[in-house]
Tab-separated table of C-alpha atoms in Angstrom:
chain	number	residue	atom	x	y	z
A	27	MET	CA	-131.701	55.657	-146.063
A	28	ASP	CA	-130.752	59.408	-146.141
A	29	HIS	CA	-133.655	61.456	-147.334
A	30	PHE	CA	-135.114	58.380	-149.136
A	31	ASP	CA	-138.132	56.886	-146.962
A	32	TYR	CA	-141.457	54.988	-147.305
A	33	ARG	CA	-144.623	56.662	-146.801
A	34	LYS	CA	-147.680	54.679	-146.905
A	35	GLY	CA	-145.765	52.031	-148.700
A	36	ARG	CA	-144.466	54.388	-151.301
A	37	LEU	CA	-140.755	55.359	-151.879
A	38	PHE	CA	-140.049	58.881	-151.740
A	39	ALA	CA	-136.869	61.018	-152.694
A	40	GLU	CA	-137.096	63.875	-150.206
A	41	ASP	CA	-140.866	65.010	-150.939
A	42	VAL	CA	-141.285	63.457	-154.373
A	43	ASP	CA	-142.608	59.881	-155.058
A	44	VAL	CA	-139.935	57.965	-157.113
A	45	GLU	CA	-142.452	56.182	-159.076
A	46	LYS	CA	-144.026	59.442	-160.500
A	47	ILE	CA	-140.653	60.372	-161.450
A	48	GLY	CA	-140.226	57.069	-163.611
A	49	GLY	CA	-143.520	57.942	-165.184
A	50	GLN	CA	-142.298	61.302	-165.994
A	51	VAL	CA	-138.549	60.595	-167.484
A	52	GLY	CA	-138.631	56.911	-167.811
A	53	THR	CA	-136.357	54.289	-166.570
A	54	PRO	CA	-133.760	53.518	-165.752
A	55	ALA	CA	-133.000	56.773	-164.185
A	56	TYR	CA	-130.761	57.884	-161.618
A	57	ILE	CA	-132.389	60.063	-158.586
A	58	TYR	CA	-130.405	62.279	-156.306
A	59	SER	CA	-131.330	63.863	-153.163
A	60	LYS	CA	-129.604	67.567	-153.105
A	61	ALA	CA	-130.275	67.854	-149.497
A	62	THR	CA	-128.259	64.628	-148.735
A	63	PHE	CA	-125.208	65.622	-150.744
A	64	ILE	CA	-125.127	68.894	-148.902
A	65	GLU	CA	-125.538	67.235	-145.404
A	66	HIS	CA	-122.732	64.705	-145.973
A	67	LEU	CA	-120.425	67.478	-147.366
A	68	GLN	CA	-121.066	69.535	-144.285
A	69	LYS	CA	-120.465	66.945	-141.957
A	70	ILE	CA	-117.005	66.577	-143.132
A	71	GLN	CA	-116.226	70.329	-143.398
A	72	ASN	CA	-117.469	70.697	-139.675
A	73	ALA	CA	-115.414	67.666	-138.555
A	74	TYR	CA	-112.154	69.225	-139.715
A	75	ALA	CA	-112.796	72.907	-138.794
A	76	ALA	CA	-109.967	72.798	-136.393
A	77	LEU	CA	-107.576	72.577	-139.172
A	78	GLU	CA	-107.155	74.580	-142.487
A	79	THR	CA	-108.961	72.150	-144.751
A	80	THR	CA	-110.188	72.052	-148.175
A	81	ILE	CA	-112.552	69.322	-148.995
A	82	CYS	CA	-112.231	68.242	-152.734
A	83	TYR	CA	-115.012	66.287	-153.682
A	84	SER	CA	-114.124	63.068	-155.920
A	85	VAL	CA	-115.693	63.890	-159.250
A	86	LYS	CA	-115.263	60.183	-160.466
A	87	ALA	CA	-117.539	59.209	-157.584
A	88	CYS	CA	-120.676	61.084	-159.419
A	89	GLY	CA	-119.701	63.503	-161.999
A	90	ASN	CA	-123.242	65.043	-162.616
A	91	ILE	CA	-122.745	68.620	-163.502
A	92	ASN	CA	-125.611	69.787	-161.469
A	93	ILE	CA	-124.228	67.909	-158.406
A	94	LEU	CA	-120.851	69.646	-159.042
A	95	ARG	CA	-122.643	73.063	-159.483
A	96	PHE	CA	-124.164	72.954	-155.939
A	97	LEU	CA	-121.215	71.414	-154.384
A	98	ALA	CA	-119.494	74.256	-155.623
A	99	ALA	CA	-121.911	76.588	-154.161
A	100	GLN	CA	-121.157	75.072	-150.601
A	101	GLY	CA	-117.423	75.766	-151.143
A	102	SER	CA	-116.177	72.346	-152.227
A	103	GLY	CA	-113.210	71.911	-154.215
A	104	PHE	CA	-112.726	68.936	-156.574
A	105	ASP	CA	-110.362	65.875	-156.951
A	106	ILE	CA	-110.052	65.303	-160.710
A	107	VAL	CA	-108.312	62.370	-162.763
A	108	SER	CA	-108.759	63.685	-166.345
A	109	GLY	CA	-109.404	66.734	-168.713
A	110	GLY	CA	-113.175	65.937	-169.080
A	111	GLU	CA	-113.605	65.976	-165.280
A	112	LEU	CA	-111.793	69.244	-165.200
A	113	TYR	CA	-114.191	70.761	-168.106
A	114	ARG	CA	-117.015	69.661	-165.774
A	115	VAL	CA	-115.803	71.334	-162.778
A	116	LEU	CA	-115.187	74.540	-164.768
A	117	GLN	CA	-118.756	74.308	-166.440
A	118	ALA	CA	-120.151	73.995	-162.875
A	119	GLY	CA	-118.512	77.108	-161.723
A	120	GLY	CA	-115.833	75.401	-159.645
A	121	ASP	CA	-112.873	77.356	-158.186
A	122	PRO	CA	-109.899	75.940	-160.267
A	123	GLY	CA	-107.585	76.958	-157.270
A	124	LYS	CA	-109.333	74.373	-155.164
A	125	VAL	CA	-108.955	71.322	-157.922
A	126	VAL	CA	-106.322	68.621	-157.381
A	127	TYR	CA	-105.525	66.475	-160.375
A	128	ALA	CA	-104.634	62.919	-159.433
A	129	GLY	CA	-104.108	59.874	-161.980
A	130	VAL	CA	-101.260	57.986	-163.294
A	131	GLY	CA	-101.886	58.598	-166.971
A	132	LYS	CA	-102.205	62.625	-167.546
A	133	THR	CA	-101.714	63.278	-171.258
A	134	ASP	CA	-99.895	66.537	-172.409
A	135	ASN	CA	-103.266	68.205	-173.849
A	136	GLU	CA	-104.964	67.465	-170.170
A	137	ILE	CA	-101.804	68.971	-168.324
A	138	ILE	CA	-101.535	72.219	-170.358
A	139	GLU	CA	-105.404	72.389	-169.879
A	140	ALA	CA	-104.920	72.116	-166.114
A	141	LEU	CA	-102.144	74.640	-166.649
A	142	ASN	CA	-104.255	77.312	-168.035
A	143	ALA	CA	-106.908	76.828	-165.682
A	144	GLY	CA	-104.544	77.553	-162.786
A	145	ILE	CA	-105.550	74.240	-160.696
A	146	GLY	CA	-104.515	74.123	-157.090
A	147	TYR	CA	-102.174	70.951	-157.306
A	148	PHE	CA	-101.050	68.511	-159.564
A	149	ASN	CA	-100.817	65.092	-157.598
A	150	ILE	CA	-97.695	63.678	-159.076
A	151	GLU	CA	-97.440	59.929	-159.468
A	152	SER	CA	-93.993	59.302	-160.667
A	153	GLU	CA	-90.500	61.117	-161.742
A	154	ALA	CA	-91.225	60.798	-165.179
A	155	GLU	CA	-94.694	62.566	-164.920
A	156	LEU	CA	-92.833	65.376	-162.875
A	157	ASP	CA	-90.445	65.785	-165.709
A	158	ASN	CA	-93.141	66.031	-168.215
A	159	LEU	CA	-95.074	68.612	-165.919
A	160	ILE	CA	-91.790	70.719	-165.838
A	161	ARG	CA	-91.289	70.523	-169.574
A	162	LEU	CA	-94.811	71.739	-170.237
A	163	ALA	CA	-94.930	74.467	-167.266
A	164	LYS	CA	-91.603	75.940	-168.642
A	165	GLN	CA	-93.319	76.288	-172.159
A	166	SER	CA	-96.490	77.835	-170.564
A	167	GLY	CA	-95.206	79.994	-168.261
A	168	PRO	CA	-96.479	80.914	-164.757
A	169	THR	CA	-100.571	81.172	-164.416
A	170	LYS	CA	-102.565	82.948	-161.925
A	171	GLY	CA	-99.430	84.632	-160.986
A	172	HIS	CA	-97.216	81.672	-159.632
A	173	LYS	CA	-95.657	78.616	-160.499
A	174	PRO	CA	-97.857	75.686	-160.816
A	175	ARG	CA	-97.895	73.535	-157.625
A	176	ALA	CA	-97.248	69.871	-157.341
A	177	ALA	CA	-98.058	67.218	-154.384
A	178	LEU	CA	-96.008	64.148	-154.631
A	179	ARG	CA	-98.136	61.241	-154.132
A	180	VAL	CA	-96.049	58.791	-151.819
A	181	ASN	CA	-96.940	54.917	-151.310
A	182	PRO	CA	-96.962	54.177	-147.599
A	183	ASP	CA	-97.163	50.507	-148.127
A	184	ILE	CA	-100.436	50.251	-145.923
A	185	ASP	CA	-102.901	47.629	-146.361
A	186	TYR	CA	-106.466	49.106	-146.753
A	187	LYS	CA	-107.987	45.784	-146.000
A	188	THR	CA	-110.538	46.194	-148.961
A	189	HIS	CA	-111.224	44.818	-152.214
A	190	ALA	CA	-107.884	44.306	-154.112
A	191	PHE	CA	-109.001	46.493	-157.174
A	192	THR	CA	-109.562	49.498	-154.860
A	193	THR	CA	-106.403	49.130	-152.735
A	194	THR	CA	-104.266	51.775	-153.924
A	195	GLY	CA	-101.595	52.305	-150.940
A	196	LYS	CA	-99.559	49.126	-151.401
A	197	LYS	CA	-96.042	48.818	-153.011
A	198	GLU	CA	-97.336	46.606	-155.491
A	199	THR	CA	-99.829	49.020	-156.963
A	200	LYS	CA	-99.206	51.282	-159.813
A	201	PHE	CA	-99.909	54.618	-157.507
A	202	GLY	CA	-97.223	56.934	-156.162
A	203	VAL	CA	-93.951	56.574	-155.197
A	204	ASP	CA	-92.229	54.592	-152.290
A	205	ILE	CA	-92.356	56.608	-149.413
A	206	GLU	CA	-88.600	56.210	-148.942
A	207	ARG	CA	-87.748	57.935	-152.197
A	208	ALA	CA	-89.623	60.915	-151.549
A	209	GLN	CA	-86.726	63.158	-150.014
A	210	LYS	CA	-84.461	62.309	-152.899
A	211	ILE	CA	-86.925	63.335	-155.351
A	212	PHE	CA	-87.754	66.437	-153.518
A	213	ALA	CA	-84.017	67.195	-153.644
A	214	ASP	CA	-83.328	66.193	-157.098
A	215	TYR	CA	-86.349	68.800	-158.312
A	216	ALA	CA	-85.586	71.354	-156.020
A	217	ASP	CA	-84.212	73.879	-158.289
A	218	ASN	CA	-86.232	72.844	-161.224
A	219	GLY	CA	-87.511	76.437	-161.717
A	220	ALA	CA	-90.899	75.690	-163.261
A	221	VAL	CA	-92.919	73.637	-160.849
A	222	ASP	CA	-93.183	74.343	-156.899
A	223	LEU	CA	-93.007	70.819	-155.484
A	224	CYS	CA	-94.525	71.862	-152.128
A	225	ALA	CA	-97.090	68.956	-150.952
A	226	ILE	CA	-97.458	65.380	-149.881
A	227	HIS	CA	-100.381	63.205	-151.081
A	228	VAL	CA	-101.281	59.909	-150.076
A	229	HIS	CA	-104.510	57.914	-151.063
A	230	LEU	CA	-104.979	54.490	-149.850
A	231	GLY	CA	-107.890	53.175	-151.652
A	232	SER	CA	-111.724	53.195	-151.748
A	233	GLY	CA	-114.331	51.704	-149.503
A	234	GLY	CA	-112.616	51.657	-145.865
A	235	LYS	CA	-114.407	50.831	-142.897
A	236	THR	CA	-111.917	51.691	-140.238
A	237	ILE	CA	-109.990	54.866	-139.542
A	238	ASP	CA	-106.654	52.703	-138.300
A	239	PRO	CA	-105.181	53.018	-141.976
A	240	TYR	CA	-105.518	56.896	-142.068
A	241	VAL	CA	-103.885	57.192	-138.716
A	242	GLU	CA	-101.165	54.800	-139.884
A	243	ALA	CA	-100.848	57.172	-143.080
A	244	VAL	CA	-100.475	60.338	-141.109
A	245	ARG	CA	-98.083	58.778	-138.728
A	246	LYS	CA	-95.679	57.977	-141.547
A	247	THR	CA	-95.985	61.141	-143.517
A	248	VAL	CA	-95.493	63.833	-140.597
A	249	PRO	CA	-92.106	62.259	-140.108
A	250	LEU	CA	-91.569	62.611	-143.836
A	251	ILE	CA	-92.594	66.055	-143.975
A	252	ASP	CA	-90.503	67.129	-140.759
A	253	GLY	CA	-87.664	65.587	-142.565
A	254	LEU	CA	-88.227	67.392	-145.851
A	255	ARG	CA	-88.513	70.735	-143.969
A	256	GLY	CA	-85.493	70.151	-142.158
A	257	GLU	CA	-83.647	69.878	-145.370
A	258	GLY	CA	-85.092	73.148	-146.163
A	259	HIS	CA	-87.885	72.169	-148.525
A	260	THR	CA	-91.178	73.950	-148.280
A	261	VAL	CA	-93.964	71.435	-147.430
A	262	GLU	CA	-97.203	73.408	-147.191
A	263	ALA	CA	-99.966	70.807	-147.709
A	264	LEU	CA	-100.613	67.259	-146.747
A	265	ASP	CA	-103.456	65.720	-149.159
A	266	LEU	CA	-104.879	62.657	-147.441
A	267	GLY	CA	-107.077	61.415	-150.325
A	268	GLY	CA	-110.322	60.007	-150.032
A	269	GLY	CA	-111.614	56.355	-149.717
A	270	TYR	CA	-113.956	56.796	-146.750
A	271	GLY	CA	-116.626	53.890	-146.907
A	272	ALA	CA	-120.116	54.234	-147.158
A	273	ASP	CA	-123.082	52.394	-145.128
A	274	TYR	CA	-124.354	50.370	-148.085
A	275	GLU	CA	-125.977	48.205	-145.337
A	276	SER	CA	-127.466	48.915	-141.797
A	277	GLU	CA	-123.965	48.208	-140.196
A	278	SER	CA	-121.915	50.706	-138.836
A	279	VAL	CA	-118.963	52.652	-140.669
A	280	PRO	CA	-117.107	55.245	-138.950
A	281	SER	CA	-118.542	58.993	-139.433
A	282	ALA	CA	-116.738	61.883	-140.533
A	283	ALA	CA	-116.247	62.781	-136.924
A	284	ASP	CA	-114.719	59.576	-136.124
A	285	TYR	CA	-111.852	59.858	-138.798
A	286	ALA	CA	-111.262	63.351	-137.647
A	287	ALA	CA	-110.851	62.359	-134.199
A	288	GLY	CA	-108.156	60.029	-135.238
A	289	ILE	CA	-106.697	62.430	-137.578
A	290	VAL	CA	-106.764	66.275	-136.216
A	291	PRO	CA	-104.601	65.823	-133.039
A	292	LEU	CA	-101.951	64.249	-135.172
A	293	LEU	CA	-101.731	67.214	-137.622
A	294	LYS	CA	-102.430	70.346	-134.976
A	295	GLY	CA	-99.542	72.681	-134.639
A	296	LYS	CA	-97.743	71.470	-137.871
A	297	ASP	CA	-98.564	74.363	-139.858
A	298	LEU	CA	-100.252	72.257	-142.636
A	299	LYS	CA	-103.197	72.692	-144.893
A	300	LEU	CA	-105.195	69.537	-145.153
A	301	ILE	CA	-106.669	68.639	-148.305
A	302	LEU	CA	-109.256	65.678	-148.353
A	303	GLU	CA	-110.725	64.089	-151.368
A	304	PRO	CA	-114.131	62.200	-150.326
A	305	GLY	CA	-116.389	60.822	-152.876
A	306	LYS	CA	-118.338	58.012	-152.076
A	307	SER	CA	-118.862	58.899	-148.458
A	308	ILE	CA	-120.693	62.025	-149.753
A	309	CYS	CA	-122.585	60.742	-152.696
A	310	ALA	CA	-123.242	56.911	-151.898
A	311	ASN	CA	-126.582	57.178	-150.107
A	312	ALA	CA	-127.619	60.374	-151.835
A	313	GLY	CA	-128.784	58.772	-154.915
A	314	ILE	CA	-130.807	55.629	-156.326
A	315	LEU	CA	-131.040	53.827	-159.536
A	316	LEU	CA	-134.900	53.579	-160.403
A	317	THR	CA	-135.300	50.528	-162.639
A	318	ARG	CA	-138.577	48.781	-163.877
A	319	VAL	CA	-139.383	45.327	-163.702
A	320	LEU	CA	-139.814	43.518	-167.403
A	321	TYR	CA	-140.179	40.010	-166.655
A	322	ILE	CA	-140.215	37.351	-164.128
A	323	LYS	CA	-138.467	34.100	-165.176
A	324	ARG	CA	-137.888	30.673	-163.628
A	325	GLY	CA	-134.711	29.285	-164.636
A	326	GLY	CA	-133.376	25.748	-164.187
A	327	ALA	CA	-131.664	26.517	-160.710
A	328	LYS	CA	-133.037	29.920	-159.748
A	329	GLU	CA	-135.826	32.491	-160.391
A	330	PHE	CA	-134.942	35.654	-162.214
A	331	VAL	CA	-136.370	39.221	-161.888
A	332	ILE	CA	-135.344	40.948	-165.332
A	333	VAL	CA	-135.253	44.691	-165.183
A	334	ASP	CA	-134.306	47.417	-167.545
A	335	ALA	CA	-131.242	48.504	-165.694
A	336	GLY	CA	-128.032	46.771	-166.153
A	337	MET	CA	-124.210	46.634	-165.454
A	338	ASN	CA	-123.677	49.609	-167.437
A	339	ASP	CA	-125.589	51.824	-165.088
A	340	LEU	CA	-124.316	50.123	-161.895
A	341	ILE	CA	-121.108	48.127	-162.358
A	342	ARG	CA	-120.011	47.624	-158.658
A	343	PRO	CA	-121.912	44.539	-157.846
A	344	SER	CA	-120.349	42.611	-161.118
A	345	LEU	CA	-117.075	44.338	-160.811
A	346	TYR	CA	-116.462	44.157	-156.986
A	347	ASP	CA	-119.072	41.774	-155.998
A	348	ALA	CA	-120.618	44.602	-154.091
A	349	PHE	CA	-123.887	44.662	-152.218
A	350	HIS	CA	-126.635	47.602	-152.989
A	351	PHE	CA	-129.787	46.970	-151.268
A	352	ILE	CA	-132.781	47.014	-153.507
A	353	TRP	CA	-135.959	49.049	-152.777
A	354	PRO	CA	-139.168	48.270	-154.060
A	355	ALA	CA	-140.976	51.749	-155.400
A	356	THR	CA	-144.270	50.499	-153.764
A	357	VAL	CA	-144.686	47.770	-151.173
A	358	GLN	CA	-147.222	46.547	-148.958
A	359	GLU	CA	-146.784	47.614	-145.328
A	360	ASP	CA	-146.541	44.129	-144.352
A	361	PHE	CA	-143.064	43.823	-146.181
A	362	LEU	CA	-141.665	47.320	-145.736
A	363	PRO	CA	-137.775	46.644	-145.484
A	364	ALA	CA	-136.771	46.981	-141.809
A	365	GLN	CA	-133.083	46.936	-142.479
A	366	ARG	CA	-130.524	47.299	-145.388
A	367	SER	CA	-128.995	43.981	-145.392
A	368	LYS	CA	-128.270	41.075	-147.783
A	369	ASP	CA	-129.633	38.569	-145.378
A	370	LEU	CA	-132.878	40.260	-145.179
A	371	GLN	CA	-135.687	37.868	-146.419
A	372	PRO	CA	-139.144	38.449	-144.568
A	373	GLU	CA	-141.727	35.695	-144.059
A	374	GLY	CA	-143.844	35.209	-147.228
A	375	THR	CA	-141.274	36.411	-149.826
A	376	ARG	CA	-138.898	34.211	-152.333
A	377	ALA	CA	-135.389	34.939	-153.277
A	378	PHE	CA	-134.654	36.141	-156.650
A	379	ASP	CA	-131.400	37.059	-158.978
A	380	VAL	CA	-132.050	40.597	-160.095
A	381	VAL	CA	-130.358	41.016	-163.723
A	382	GLY	CA	-130.342	43.306	-166.606
A	383	PRO	CA	-131.030	42.992	-170.313
A	384	ILE	CA	-127.371	42.745	-171.359
A	385	CYS	CA	-126.000	39.799	-172.948
A	386	GLU	CA	-123.472	39.046	-170.410
A	387	GLY	CA	-123.463	36.840	-167.437
A	388	ALA	CA	-122.065	39.206	-165.213
A	389	ASP	CA	-125.176	41.687	-165.818
A	390	PHE	CA	-126.819	41.348	-162.179
A	391	LEU	CA	-127.693	43.908	-159.915
A	392	ALA	CA	-128.231	41.429	-156.832
A	393	LYS	CA	-128.011	37.734	-156.556
């Protein structure tokens, strides 16, 4: 795993023994590798260097303010979905001009804060939201010397082939507007006078493991952009969202270079700024949750390891039935994990459910 490895049977985060961290700060504790975050960000930046690209790290993936601070120092922009996330980004020194604001439920106060900050783009999810943004923008007036910019989030009806809860590009989801309605929306709001509707936004979901949906999304949105420009509308940017998968196991997932190889040729020569919103692909293997074993329990049908971290600390296993490999902080050399696999069970070991202390049957980290 990225910058987490064993040295003489002890797990290290970069050059620090994780068990010593637990002894100093207690458990449960999140431990992050700065080097891994930066490496993952730079791989994406380098992969899309052939285009004018802004990488907007998705704050929802991991909003630790220190992480936001060093990502901002590396030139990252930020994808936010709330006023609280905007506050964190600004406190971390993020450039508001590199902030894109997504989400279907922006409140008036949140929109006003974003207007005052002079963010890069509001990602618009509906006509009702655009009406509200225009109303508030007229009250606020131009900020940073220009009208606020907006990207219309279109729903391309693409099956992302991931968990139903993390698929957001199908027609039946609450996100975006049908791609067929985009041209009418641009026409209807072209002369609103307060908001510059000048970009297209797409976000297909989270946890993807193939580049095909992204290629399909570009192939659907480029003709839309060409059509809008042909009708006299300015479209300066395409925001392709995020959702790139992370390698939670030892199986292969596409790299940033793989995604870019499919996307960049379709956008070359289109005179478009590209915006990407990676989150999990930057942070997923850049941190661990350190937890302490409290008890070993033999149940009627299973054996349990009870730890001091629970679903409140790591929700994905119980919410998405997601797999996260569990690394012992110390392990005998004969039992060093050879790979991150849910089927890994070395000879001489027994299978346990790893569960937390919360009074809820869904409180487990692994089964």
